[in-house]
C-alpha cells in the first residue's frame, strides 16, 4: 500500500497554531477537513464535495464552534450532525498559559440540522478527573445518546435523553486504563467498535473490541499492537466491510533534543481488519493486515541549525543572552550548573578551584551596576566548563551521602568536602539539592540531630559533650539548632524521652 504526499494544509498565519486535524466523510459523500486553531480557541472546517476527483476543490474555511475538537462527528438517525467540541478545564492546557475565556467548561455537543450550514451549541456533562476530553458521541438503539470521555482514570461515559441538550454526570465506563484517546463507532452491522488499550496504565496493547448489546459488554477482542507508546486511534469502515484503523507509535512529542528524538520510532501505522478478525481474536480475513507503516520520520533536514533550542548546541553568545535574562545571579549560576556542571567532573583540581573562584565572583556582582563585568565572568565560566568532557554524574549522589555519613561528626566545610570528592563546590551543592531537595548542610544537621536524640534518650552525656561529639564546637548553637528541628530544647527532649521510656517499661501507673 502506498500513500500520496499531503493534498491539503490548514494554515492561519505565523501567529496561529492549527492542530488536532480530523477527516470525516458525511452521509452526502462530502469530505470534511476539520481542525482547531490557537490562540483563537476555535474549530474550523473546509469541505470537499467531490473527494474522488483528480483535483480536489475545498470550500472556504468556516467556523463550527469553540474550543477544541479532535474526534469524528456523529450522524444521527434524525439527520442531525453532532460535533464533539470541548472547552477544556482550566488546568488542562495544550500551551501553558493559553486558556480560553468563559465559565462553562465542558465536553460540549454542537448540532447542525442543515447538513453543516449552521451550528448550535447544546449541552455537555460534568466530568470528574478531566483530562483532554477528546470525547465521542454514539446514538443508541433506544434513542439515547452516549458520550465517551477521556479522563485521568481511563474512559468516562454520560447519557443524554433529550438529543444532547442535557447530560447525566459522567461516570466510570468500566474501562480503567491510560489517559489517552480512544475511538468508538457503530458499524454497518449494528455492532459497536471500540479501540482502546488492553492495559491499566500504559499506552500499550492497543486492541479492537466489539459489542452487540449497545456497549454493555464487549465479547470480542483483537490485539492490534502490543508495543509500548502506541496511541491515538481513529477508524473508518469501508463499503466492503473492512475497517481501517490509524494510530501512532513513539511520536517523540516531549523530547528535548534531536538525539533523544531519533531513539523514537515516530511512525503512523495502519491496521486493516474485519469484524470476523475481531470475533476470532486473530487475523482470519484474506486481506487483513496489522502494523502497516504509513509514515515514518527520518533525520531532520530542515533549515534550523538547532530546532529544539538545545542549550548545549547554542553558540556562546546565544547561551549568554539566555542566561543574562534570568532574574538573579543565583538563578543564572544554577542554570549553568544544570547545563554544564557535569563537564566539571573531568577537570583537574587547579582548574576546578579557578572555576569556583569565578562562580563566587559572579554571585557577588551587582547585575544592575556591573552587567558587563558579570557577562564577561559568565563567558569565562563557560570557557572553563567547556574544557572538560561531559561525564555521567549517576554515582555522585550516593558517594556524597556516604561521605557525609562517614564524616558526620567532623566539622568539615563545603570546600573540604568538595576537595575530598574532587568536585566543584558549587556543582556538588547543586547536584545534592537537585536530588535530595535540601542542602548538604541541612542534611548533615538533620542526621546529627537524629544522633543527638538517641544520645539524649539513652546516655547521661552533657549537652556540651553531645554537641562536641557531633562536630559542633558551640553548645549554644547546637541547642538553638535542636530547637529549630524539634521544637524543644535538648534538655526538654531528654526529659520527655525518659518519661516515654519509663511508660514503656511500666514505670508509671
Short mmCIF file of C-alpha atoms in Angstrom, two decimals:
data_model
loop_
_atom_site.label_atom_id
_atom_site.label_comp_id
_atom_site.label_asym_id
_atom_site.label_seq_id
_atom_site.Cartn_x
_atom_site.Cartn_y
_atom_site.Cartn_z
CA UNK A 1 0.00 0.00 0.00
CA UNK A 2 1.30 3.41 -0.96
CA UNK A 3 0.38 6.91 0.09
CA UNK A 4 0.48 10.29 -1.64
CA UNK A 5 2.09 13.45 -0.43
CA UNK A 6 -0.19 15.81 1.56
CA UNK A 7 -3.05 17.23 -0.51
CA UNK A 8 -4.34 19.93 1.86
CA UNK A 9 -2.84 22.03 4.64
CA UNK A 10 -4.57 24.19 7.24
CA UNK A 11 -2.71 27.46 7.83
CA UNK A 12 -3.78 30.59 9.65
CA UNK A 13 -0.63 32.65 9.58
CA UNK A 14 2.56 32.63 11.66
CA UNK A 15 0.83 33.80 14.85
CA UNK A 16 -1.56 30.83 14.98
CA UNK A 17 -1.29 27.13 15.59
CA UNK A 18 -3.51 24.77 13.57
CA UNK A 19 -3.75 21.39 15.30
CA UNK A 20 -5.88 18.30 16.05
CA UNK A 21 -7.00 17.63 12.46
CA UNK A 22 -9.95 15.36 11.73
CA UNK A 23 -11.12 13.83 8.45
CA UNK A 24 -14.74 12.71 8.09
CA UNK A 25 -16.93 11.52 5.22
CA UNK A 26 -20.52 12.60 5.81
CA UNK A 27 -23.76 10.96 4.62
CA UNK A 28 -23.72 13.08 1.42
CA UNK A 29 -20.27 11.82 0.42
CA UNK A 30 -18.55 15.08 1.29
CA UNK A 31 -15.11 15.04 2.87
CA UNK A 32 -14.76 17.25 5.91
CA UNK A 33 -11.33 18.56 6.87
CA UNK A 34 -11.67 19.88 10.44
CA UNK A 35 -9.02 21.44 12.66
CA UNK A 36 -8.59 23.56 15.79
CA UNK A 37 -6.85 26.93 15.93
CA UNK A 38 -4.94 28.52 18.80
CA UNK A 39 -4.86 31.17 20.25
CA UNK A 40 -8.26 31.82 18.67
CA UNK A 41 -9.69 28.79 20.52
CA UNK A 42 -11.90 27.86 17.59
CA UNK A 43 -12.75 24.84 15.44
CA UNK A 44 -12.78 25.38 11.67
CA UNK A 45 -13.64 23.16 8.71
CA UNK A 46 -13.36 23.04 4.95
CA UNK A 47 -15.49 20.81 2.69
CA UNK A 48 -14.54 18.88 -0.44
CA UNK A 49 -17.73 17.97 -2.31
CA UNK A 50 -16.01 15.50 -4.66
CA UNK A 51 -13.18 13.74 -2.81
CA UNK A 52 -12.71 11.21 -5.64
CA UNK A 53 -11.82 13.88 -8.20
CA UNK A 54 -8.29 14.09 -9.57
CA UNK A 55 -8.05 17.68 -8.37
CA UNK A 56 -9.63 18.40 -5.01
CA UNK A 57 -11.51 21.64 -4.53
CA UNK A 58 -12.01 22.85 -0.98
CA UNK A 59 -14.52 25.34 0.36
CA UNK A 60 -13.51 28.49 2.18
CA UNK A 61 -12.81 27.58 5.83
CA UNK A 62 -15.70 28.26 8.18
CA UNK A 63 -16.07 28.19 11.95
CA UNK A 64 -18.02 25.43 13.72
CA UNK A 65 -17.54 26.42 17.36
CA UNK A 66 -15.23 26.99 20.32
CA UNK A 67 -12.62 25.49 21.51
CA UNK A 68 -11.15 22.10 20.54
CA UNK A 69 -12.30 19.09 18.53
CA UNK A 70 -10.29 16.01 17.61
CA UNK A 71 -12.69 13.12 17.03
CA UNK A 72 -15.18 12.47 14.28
CA UNK A 73 -18.72 13.91 14.31
CA UNK A 74 -21.73 11.58 14.55
CA UNK A 75 -24.58 11.36 12.03
CA UNK A 76 -27.86 10.65 13.84
CA UNK A 77 -30.86 8.74 12.50
CA UNK A 78 -32.75 12.06 12.63
CA UNK A 79 -30.41 13.55 10.02
CA UNK A 80 -28.63 15.77 12.53
CA UNK A 81 -24.86 16.12 12.74
CA UNK A 82 -23.30 16.11 16.21
CA UNK A 83 -19.83 17.60 16.65
CA UNK A 84 -17.86 16.80 19.87
CA UNK A 85 -16.24 20.14 20.74
CA UNK A 86 -14.77 20.71 24.20
CA UNK A 87 -13.86 23.70 26.30
CA UNK A 88 -11.12 22.17 28.40
CA UNK A 89 -10.91 22.51 32.14
CA UNK A 90 -8.69 25.42 33.20
CA UNK A 91 -5.91 23.15 34.45
CA UNK A 92 -5.79 21.33 31.09
CA UNK A 93 -3.68 23.35 28.66
CA UNK A 94 -2.04 22.40 25.37
CA UNK A 95 0.15 25.51 25.60
CA UNK A 96 0.98 26.81 29.07
CA UNK A 97 -0.97 29.95 29.90
CA UNK A 98 -3.15 29.75 26.80
CA UNK A 99 -6.65 29.36 28.28
CA UNK A 100 -9.89 30.41 26.62
CA UNK A 101 -12.40 32.72 28.25
CA UNK A 102 -15.77 31.67 29.58
CA UNK A 103 -17.09 29.98 32.67
CA UNK A 104 -18.78 26.97 31.08
CA UNK A 105 -16.02 24.44 30.51
CA UNK A 106 -17.46 21.12 29.41
CA UNK A 107 -17.16 18.48 26.67
CA UNK A 108 -19.96 20.01 24.61
CA UNK A 109 -22.02 18.86 21.65
CA UNK A 110 -22.60 21.15 18.66
CA UNK A 111 -25.56 20.29 16.44
CA UNK A 112 -26.26 21.03 12.80
CA UNK A 113 -29.76 20.37 11.43
CA UNK A 114 -29.00 21.65 7.91
CA UNK A 115 -26.12 19.41 6.81
CA UNK A 116 -23.42 21.66 8.17
CA UNK A 117 -24.59 25.11 7.15
CA UNK A 118 -25.24 26.37 10.69
CA UNK A 119 -24.24 25.09 14.11
CA UNK A 120 -25.75 25.32 17.59
CA UNK A 121 -24.05 24.50 20.85
CA UNK A 122 -26.11 22.18 23.04
CA UNK A 123 -25.03 20.76 26.40
CA UNK A 124 -22.27 18.70 27.93
CA UNK A 125 -21.76 16.57 31.06
CA UNK A 126 -19.91 17.36 34.25
CA UNK A 127 -16.83 15.14 34.41
CA UNK A 128 -14.62 14.30 37.38
CA UNK A 129 -10.86 13.91 36.85
CA UNK A 130 -10.93 15.53 33.43
CA UNK A 131 -8.05 15.36 31.01
CA UNK A 132 -8.01 16.39 27.35
CA UNK A 133 -11.65 15.40 26.83
CA UNK A 134 -11.38 14.01 23.26
CA UNK A 135 -14.98 12.82 23.60
CA UNK A 136 -17.13 10.93 21.09
CA UNK A 137 -20.89 10.56 20.70
CA UNK A 138 -22.83 7.41 19.88
CA UNK A 139 -26.55 7.07 19.16
CA UNK A 140 -28.04 4.04 20.94
CA UNK A 141 -30.88 1.93 19.58
CA UNK A 142 -33.35 3.33 22.13
CA UNK A 143 -32.70 6.92 21.01
CA UNK A 144 -30.37 7.91 23.83
CA UNK A 145 -27.04 9.50 23.09
CA UNK A 146 -23.99 8.07 24.84
CA UNK A 147 -20.81 10.07 25.23
CA UNK A 148 -17.42 8.53 25.97
CA UNK A 149 -14.88 10.96 27.50
CA UNK A 150 -11.16 10.64 28.11
CA UNK A 151 -10.39 11.01 31.83
CA UNK A 152 -7.42 10.59 34.15
CA UNK A 153 -8.66 7.12 35.13
CA UNK A 154 -9.49 5.89 31.62
CA UNK A 155 -12.85 6.43 29.93
CA UNK A 156 -15.90 8.08 31.46
CA UNK A 157 -19.41 7.95 30.00
CA UNK A 158 -22.54 10.07 30.07
CA UNK A 159 -26.05 9.83 28.58
CA UNK A 160 -28.45 12.34 27.07
CA UNK A 161 -32.18 11.65 26.96
CA UNK A 162 -33.13 14.79 25.02
CA UNK A 163 -30.93 14.78 21.93
CA UNK A 164 -27.84 16.31 23.51
CA UNK A 165 -29.32 19.29 25.34
CA UNK A 166 -28.72 17.89 28.83
CA UNK A 167 -26.39 15.15 30.01
CA UNK A 168 -26.04 12.96 33.07
CA UNK A 169 -22.97 13.48 35.23
CA UNK A 170 -20.20 11.36 33.76
CA UNK A 171 -19.47 8.04 35.46
CA UNK A 172 -16.80 5.41 35.02
CA UNK A 173 -17.40 3.34 31.90
CA UNK A 174 -15.66 0.28 33.31
CA UNK A 175 -12.63 0.90 31.13
CA UNK A 176 -9.79 1.72 33.52
CA UNK A 177 -6.64 2.47 31.62
CA UNK A 178 -4.23 5.13 30.43
CA UNK A 179 -5.43 8.68 29.92
CA UNK A 180 -5.37 8.76 26.15
CA UNK A 181 -7.52 8.95 23.05
CA UNK A 182 -9.89 6.12 22.12
CA UNK A 183 -12.25 5.54 19.19
CA UNK A 184 -15.85 4.34 19.27
CA UNK A 185 -18.34 4.00 16.40
CA UNK A 186 -21.27 1.96 15.20
CA UNK A 187 -20.55 -0.37 12.30
CA UNK A 188 -22.91 -1.12 9.43
CA UNK A 189 -23.66 -4.50 11.04
CA UNK A 190 -25.14 -2.70 14.05
CA UNK A 191 -22.32 -3.74 16.36
CA UNK A 192 -20.26 -1.13 18.20
CA UNK A 193 -16.50 -0.92 17.69
CA UNK A 194 -14.23 0.38 20.45
CA UNK A 195 -10.49 0.85 20.02
CA UNK A 196 -8.60 1.30 23.29
CA UNK A 197 -5.73 -0.14 25.31
CA UNK A 198 -5.87 -3.54 26.99
CA UNK A 199 -3.67 -2.09 29.72
CA UNK A 200 -4.41 -0.46 33.06
CA UNK A 201 -1.80 2.27 32.83
CA UNK A 202 0.48 2.15 29.78
CA UNK A 203 -0.18 3.14 26.19
CA UNK A 204 0.41 -0.41 25.03
CA UNK A 205 -1.65 -3.37 23.81
CA UNK A 206 -3.87 -1.33 21.52
CA UNK A 207 -6.91 -3.50 20.82
CA UNK A 208 -10.20 -3.51 18.91
CA UNK A 209 -13.34 -4.59 20.79
CA UNK A 210 -16.84 -5.47 19.55
CA UNK A 211 -20.15 -5.18 21.37
CA UNK A 212 -23.53 -6.40 20.18
CA UNK A 213 -25.53 -5.22 23.22
CA UNK A 214 -25.16 -1.44 22.88
CA UNK A 215 -21.85 -1.28 24.71
CA UNK A 216 -22.96 -3.12 27.84
CA UNK A 217 -20.42 -5.89 27.27
CA UNK A 218 -17.56 -6.42 24.86
CA UNK A 219 -17.41 -10.09 23.94
CA UNK A 220 -14.68 -9.99 21.33
CA UNK A 221 -11.20 -8.51 21.18
CA UNK A 222 -8.36 -8.37 18.66
CA UNK A 223 -4.90 -7.16 19.73
CA UNK A 224 -3.70 -4.64 17.13
CA UNK A 225 -0.28 -3.70 18.50
CA UNK A 226 1.30 -4.97 21.72
CA UNK A 227 4.18 -2.48 21.78
CA UNK A 228 4.61 0.46 24.15
CA UNK A 229 3.72 4.02 23.18
CA UNK A 230 1.08 3.17 20.59
CA UNK A 231 -1.79 5.61 20.78
CA UNK A 232 -4.45 7.91 19.31
CA UNK A 233 -6.50 5.57 17.13
CA UNK A 234 -9.03 6.66 14.52
CA UNK A 235 -11.03 4.43 12.20
CA UNK A 236 -13.33 4.24 9.17
CA UNK A 237 -15.40 1.38 7.78
CA UNK A 238 -15.27 0.75 4.03
CA UNK A 239 -18.23 -0.41 1.96
CA UNK A 240 -16.63 -3.86 1.59
CA UNK A 241 -16.67 -4.36 5.37
CA UNK A 242 -13.00 -3.74 6.04
CA UNK A 243 -12.17 -1.47 8.96
CA UNK A 244 -9.18 0.82 8.53
CA UNK A 245 -7.54 1.92 11.79
CA UNK A 246 -4.85 4.56 12.01
CA UNK A 247 -2.64 5.23 15.07
CA UNK A 248 0.82 6.45 16.03
CA UNK A 249 3.84 4.92 17.77
CA UNK A 250 6.61 6.64 19.72
CA UNK A 251 5.72 10.07 18.41
CA UNK A 252 8.58 11.70 20.31
CA UNK A 253 6.42 14.65 21.32
CA UNK A 254 8.20 15.52 24.56
CA UNK A 255 11.81 15.02 23.54
CA UNK A 256 14.33 17.68 24.47
CA UNK A 257 16.65 17.27 21.52
CA UNK A 258 17.31 15.57 18.21
CA UNK A 259 19.47 12.79 19.66
CA UNK A 260 16.69 11.81 22.06
CA UNK A 261 14.12 12.17 19.27
CA UNK A 262 15.94 9.75 16.99
CA UNK A 263 15.54 6.98 19.57
CA UNK A 264 11.77 7.09 18.91
CA UNK A 265 10.06 5.31 16.02
CA UNK A 266 7.95 8.37 15.03
CA UNK A 267 5.58 6.26 12.99
CA UNK A 268 2.00 6.47 11.83
CA UNK A 269 0.63 2.96 11.32
CA UNK A 270 -2.48 1.35 9.93
CA UNK A 271 -4.40 -1.84 10.62
CA UNK A 272 -6.87 -3.25 8.10
CA UNK A 273 -9.25 -5.72 9.73
CA UNK A 274 -12.79 -7.12 9.66
CA UNK A 275 -15.37 -7.91 12.31
CA UNK A 276 -14.60 -11.57 11.69
CA UNK A 277 -10.99 -10.96 12.72
CA UNK A 278 -12.10 -9.38 16.00
CA UNK A 279 -14.56 -12.20 16.72
CA UNK A 280 -11.86 -14.79 16.01
CA UNK A 281 -9.31 -12.89 18.09
CA UNK A 282 -6.82 -13.21 15.26
CA UNK A 283 -6.42 -12.36 11.59
CA UNK A 284 -8.62 -14.68 9.52
CA UNK A 285 -9.61 -12.44 6.58
CA UNK A 286 -7.55 -12.67 3.43
CA UNK A 287 -6.57 -9.02 3.04
CA UNK A 288 -6.34 -8.05 6.70
CA UNK A 289 -3.08 -6.54 7.90
CA UNK A 290 -1.60 -5.27 11.17
CA UNK A 291 1.20 -2.77 11.93
CA UNK A 292 1.42 -1.33 8.42
CA UNK A 293 3.65 1.76 8.39
CA UNK A 294 2.03 4.71 6.65
CA UNK A 295 4.60 7.35 7.52
CA UNK A 296 7.95 7.27 9.33
CA UNK A 297 10.05 10.32 10.09
CA UNK A 298 13.75 10.19 9.34
CA UNK A 299 16.61 12.59 10.04
CA UNK A 300 15.75 16.26 10.39
CA UNK A 301 16.77 18.12 7.22
CA UNK A 302 15.12 21.47 7.90
CA UNK A 303 16.79 24.87 7.80
CA UNK A 304 17.08 25.34 11.58
CA UNK A 305 20.52 24.57 12.99
CA UNK A 306 19.13 23.94 16.47
CA UNK A 307 15.39 23.18 16.15
CA UNK A 308 14.93 22.24 19.81
CA UNK A 309 16.92 25.22 21.09
CA UNK A 310 19.13 22.75 22.96
CA UNK A 311 21.27 24.77 25.31
CA UNK A 312 24.39 22.71 24.68
CA UNK A 313 24.08 23.44 20.96
CA UNK A 314 23.63 27.18 21.35
CA UNK A 315 26.52 29.44 20.48
CA UNK A 316 28.22 31.10 23.43
CA UNK A 317 26.59 34.42 22.53
CA UNK A 318 23.12 32.83 22.34
CA UNK A 319 23.58 30.99 25.61
CA UNK A 320 24.94 34.01 27.49
CA UNK A 321 21.99 36.09 26.27
CA UNK A 322 19.55 33.49 27.64
CA UNK A 323 21.35 33.29 30.98
CA UNK A 324 21.63 37.06 31.39
CA UNK A 325 17.85 37.34 31.02
CA UNK A 326 17.34 35.33 34.21
CA UNK A 327 16.23 37.47 37.18
CA UNK A 328 19.02 36.81 39.71
CA UNK A 329 22.68 35.80 39.80
CA UNK A 330 21.83 32.64 41.74
CA UNK A 331 19.36 31.62 39.01
CA UNK A 332 21.98 32.25 36.35
CA UNK A 333 24.63 30.11 38.05
CA UNK A 334 22.08 27.40 38.82
CA UNK A 335 21.10 27.25 35.14
CA UNK A 336 24.75 26.99 34.06
CA UNK A 337 25.43 24.23 36.60
CA UNK A 338 22.37 22.33 35.37
CA UNK A 339 23.51 22.54 31.75
CA UNK A 340 27.29 22.25 32.05
CA UNK A 341 28.06 21.10 35.60
CA UNK A 342 28.82 17.53 34.60
CA UNK A 343 31.62 18.82 32.37
CA UNK A 344 33.48 19.80 35.55
CA UNK A 345 33.82 16.15 36.55
CA UNK A 346 36.81 15.68 34.23
CA UNK A 347 38.66 18.89 35.16
CA UNK A 348 41.88 18.88 37.21
CA UNK A 349 41.80 20.33 40.73
CA UNK A 350 43.55 23.61 39.88
CA UNK A 351 41.01 24.28 37.14
CA UNK A 352 38.14 23.41 39.50
CA UNK A 353 39.47 25.91 42.04
CA UNK A 354 39.66 28.57 39.33
CA UNK A 355 36.08 27.73 38.34
CA UNK A 356 34.91 28.06 41.94
CA UNK A 357 36.56 31.47 42.23
CA UNK A 358 34.87 32.70 39.04
CA UNK A 359 31.45 31.48 40.22
CA UNK A 360 31.97 33.08 43.65
CA UNK A 361 32.88 36.35 41.94
CA UNK A 362 29.84 36.21 39.64
CA UNK A 363 27.48 35.58 42.54
CA UNK A 364 28.71 38.71 44.33
CA UNK A 365 28.47 41.09 41.36
CA UNK A 366 25.60 43.56 41.17
CA UNK A 367 23.72 42.76 37.98
CA UNK A 368 22.44 46.32 37.58
CA UNK A 369 25.70 48.20 38.09
CA UNK A 370 28.16 45.55 36.85
CA UNK A 371 26.27 43.93 33.98
CA UNK A 372 29.22 43.98 31.55
CA UNK A 373 31.57 42.52 34.16
CA UNK A 374 29.01 39.84 35.02
CA UNK A 375 28.57 38.91 31.37
CA UNK A 376 32.36 38.73 30.95
CA UNK A 377 32.62 36.45 34.01
CA UNK A 378 29.82 34.20 32.74
CA UNK A 379 31.74 33.76 29.49
CA UNK A 380 34.87 32.84 31.45
CA UNK A 381 32.89 30.28 33.48
CA UNK A 382 31.52 28.72 30.29
CA UNK A 383 35.01 28.62 28.79
CA UNK A 384 36.27 26.65 31.80
CA UNK A 385 33.35 24.22 31.72
CA UNK A 386 33.89 23.56 28.02
CA UNK A 387 37.46 22.48 28.74
CA UNK A 388 36.03 19.37 30.36
CA UNK A 389 34.21 16.47 28.80
CA UNK A 390 30.63 15.69 29.73
CA UNK A 391 30.52 12.84 32.27
CA UNK A 392 27.66 10.94 33.86
CA UNK A 393 27.06 12.00 37.49
CA UNK A 394 24.86 8.98 38.25
CA UNK A 395 27.08 7.65 41.09
CA UNK A 396 27.89 11.01 42.66
CA UNK A 397 24.85 11.41 44.90
CA UNK A 398 25.30 8.11 46.78
CA UNK A 399 29.00 8.92 47.12
CA UNK A 400 28.15 12.29 48.66
CA UNK A 401 25.67 10.69 51.06
CA UNK A 402 28.24 8.07 52.10
CA UNK A 403 30.98 10.66 52.59
CA UNK A 404 28.77 12.89 54.74
CA UNK A 405 27.64 9.98 56.91
CA UNK A 406 31.18 8.64 57.31
CA UNK A 407 32.35 12.09 58.46
CA UNK A 408 29.22 13.16 60.27
CA UNK A 409 30.97 14.12 63.48
CA UNK A 410 33.80 16.01 61.77
CA UNK A 411 33.34 19.75 61.33
CA UNK A 412 34.08 19.81 57.60
CA UNK A 413 33.42 22.85 55.41
CA UNK A 414 31.84 22.59 51.97
CA UNK A 415 35.23 23.35 50.44
CA UNK A 416 36.81 20.43 52.30
CA UNK A 417 34.02 18.07 51.27
CA UNK A 418 34.29 19.15 47.65
CA UNK A 419 38.07 18.68 47.61
CA UNK A 420 37.77 15.21 49.13
CA UNK A 421 35.26 14.27 46.42
CA UNK A 422 37.20 16.10 43.67
CA UNK A 423 34.16 18.23 42.81
CA UNK A 424 33.41 21.85 42.25
CA UNK A 425 31.85 23.08 45.49
CA UNK A 426 29.06 24.74 43.55
CA UNK A 427 28.26 21.73 41.37
CA UNK A 428 28.37 19.47 44.43
CA UNK A 429 25.79 21.66 46.20
CA UNK A 430 23.66 21.97 43.06
CA UNK A 431 23.58 18.24 42.41
CA UNK A 432 22.84 17.36 46.05
CA UNK A 433 19.92 19.78 46.28
CA UNK A 434 18.57 18.60 42.93
CA UNK A 435 18.46 15.02 44.23
CA UNK A 436 17.61 15.47 47.92
CA UNK A 437 15.58 18.71 47.69
CA UNK A 438 17.53 20.05 50.69
CA UNK A 439 21.04 21.48 51.05
CA UNK A 440 24.06 19.47 52.14
CA UNK A 441 24.26 21.33 55.45
CA UNK A 442 20.55 20.80 56.11
CA UNK A 443 21.01 17.07 55.53
CA UNK A 444 24.07 16.92 57.78
CA UNK A 445 22.29 18.82 60.54
CA UNK A 446 19.24 16.56 60.29
CA UNK A 447 21.44 13.46 60.61
CA UNK A 448 23.33 14.97 63.55
CA UNK A 449 20.09 15.84 65.33
CA UNK A 450 18.96 12.22 64.85
CA UNK A 451 22.11 11.00 66.59
CA UNK A 452 21.75 13.63 69.30
CA UNK A 453 18.21 12.46 70.06
CA UNK A 454 19.48 8.91 70.57
CA UNK A 455 22.23 10.09 72.91
CA UNK A 456 19.84 12.31 74.87
CA UNK A 457 17.44 9.43 75.34
CA UNK A 458 19.95 6.70 76.19
CA UNK A 459 23.04 8.32 77.81
CA UNK A 460 23.93 10.71 80.64
CA UNK A 461 26.28 12.78 78.49
CA UNK A 462 26.01 16.52 78.99
CA UNK A 463 24.57 18.74 76.26
CA UNK A 464 28.03 20.17 75.66
CA UNK A 465 29.63 16.73 75.31
CA UNK A 466 26.91 15.61 72.88
CA UNK A 467 27.39 18.78 70.82
CA UNK A 468 31.16 18.29 70.69
CA UNK A 469 30.83 14.60 69.80
CA UNK A 470 28.71 15.56 66.79
CA UNK A 471 31.15 18.13 65.45
CA UNK A 472 29.59 21.26 66.93
CA UNK A 473 32.14 23.49 68.69
CA UNK A 474 29.45 25.73 70.20
CA UNK A 475 26.91 24.09 72.55
CA UNK A 476 24.66 27.16 72.41
CA UNK A 477 24.48 26.94 68.62
CA UNK A 478 23.71 23.22 68.88
CA UNK A 479 20.86 23.89 71.34
CA UNK A 480 19.42 26.60 69.08
CA UNK A 481 19.60 24.27 66.08
CA UNK A 482 17.99 21.44 68.05
CA UNK A 483 15.15 23.79 68.97
CA UNK A 484 14.61 24.64 65.29
CA UNK A 485 14.36 20.98 64.28
CA UNK A 486 12.44 19.54 67.25
CA UNK A 487 10.50 22.47 68.70
CA UNK A 488 12.06 21.96 72.15
CA UNK A 489 15.45 22.26 73.84
CA UNK A 490 17.76 19.25 74.23
CA UNK A 491 17.03 19.23 77.97
CA UNK A 492 13.26 19.20 77.36
CA UNK A 493 13.68 16.41 74.82
CA UNK A 494 15.70 14.35 77.29
CA UNK A 495 13.00 14.69 79.97
CA UNK A 496 10.21 13.84 77.52
CA UNK A 497 12.01 10.81 76.10
CA UNK A 498 12.78 9.50 79.59
CA UNK A 499 9.10 9.74 80.56
CA UNK A 500 8.11 7.82 77.44
CA UNK A 501 10.75 5.14 78.13
CA UNK A 502 9.51 4.77 81.72
CA UNK A 503 5.94 4.34 80.49
CA UNK A 504 7.05 1.68 78.02
CA UNK A 505 8.81 -0.17 80.84
CA UNK A 506 5.82 0.06 83.16
CA UNK A 507 7.46 2.67 85.36
CA UNK A 508 4.28 4.77 85.56
CA UNK A 509 0.88 3.59 86.66
#
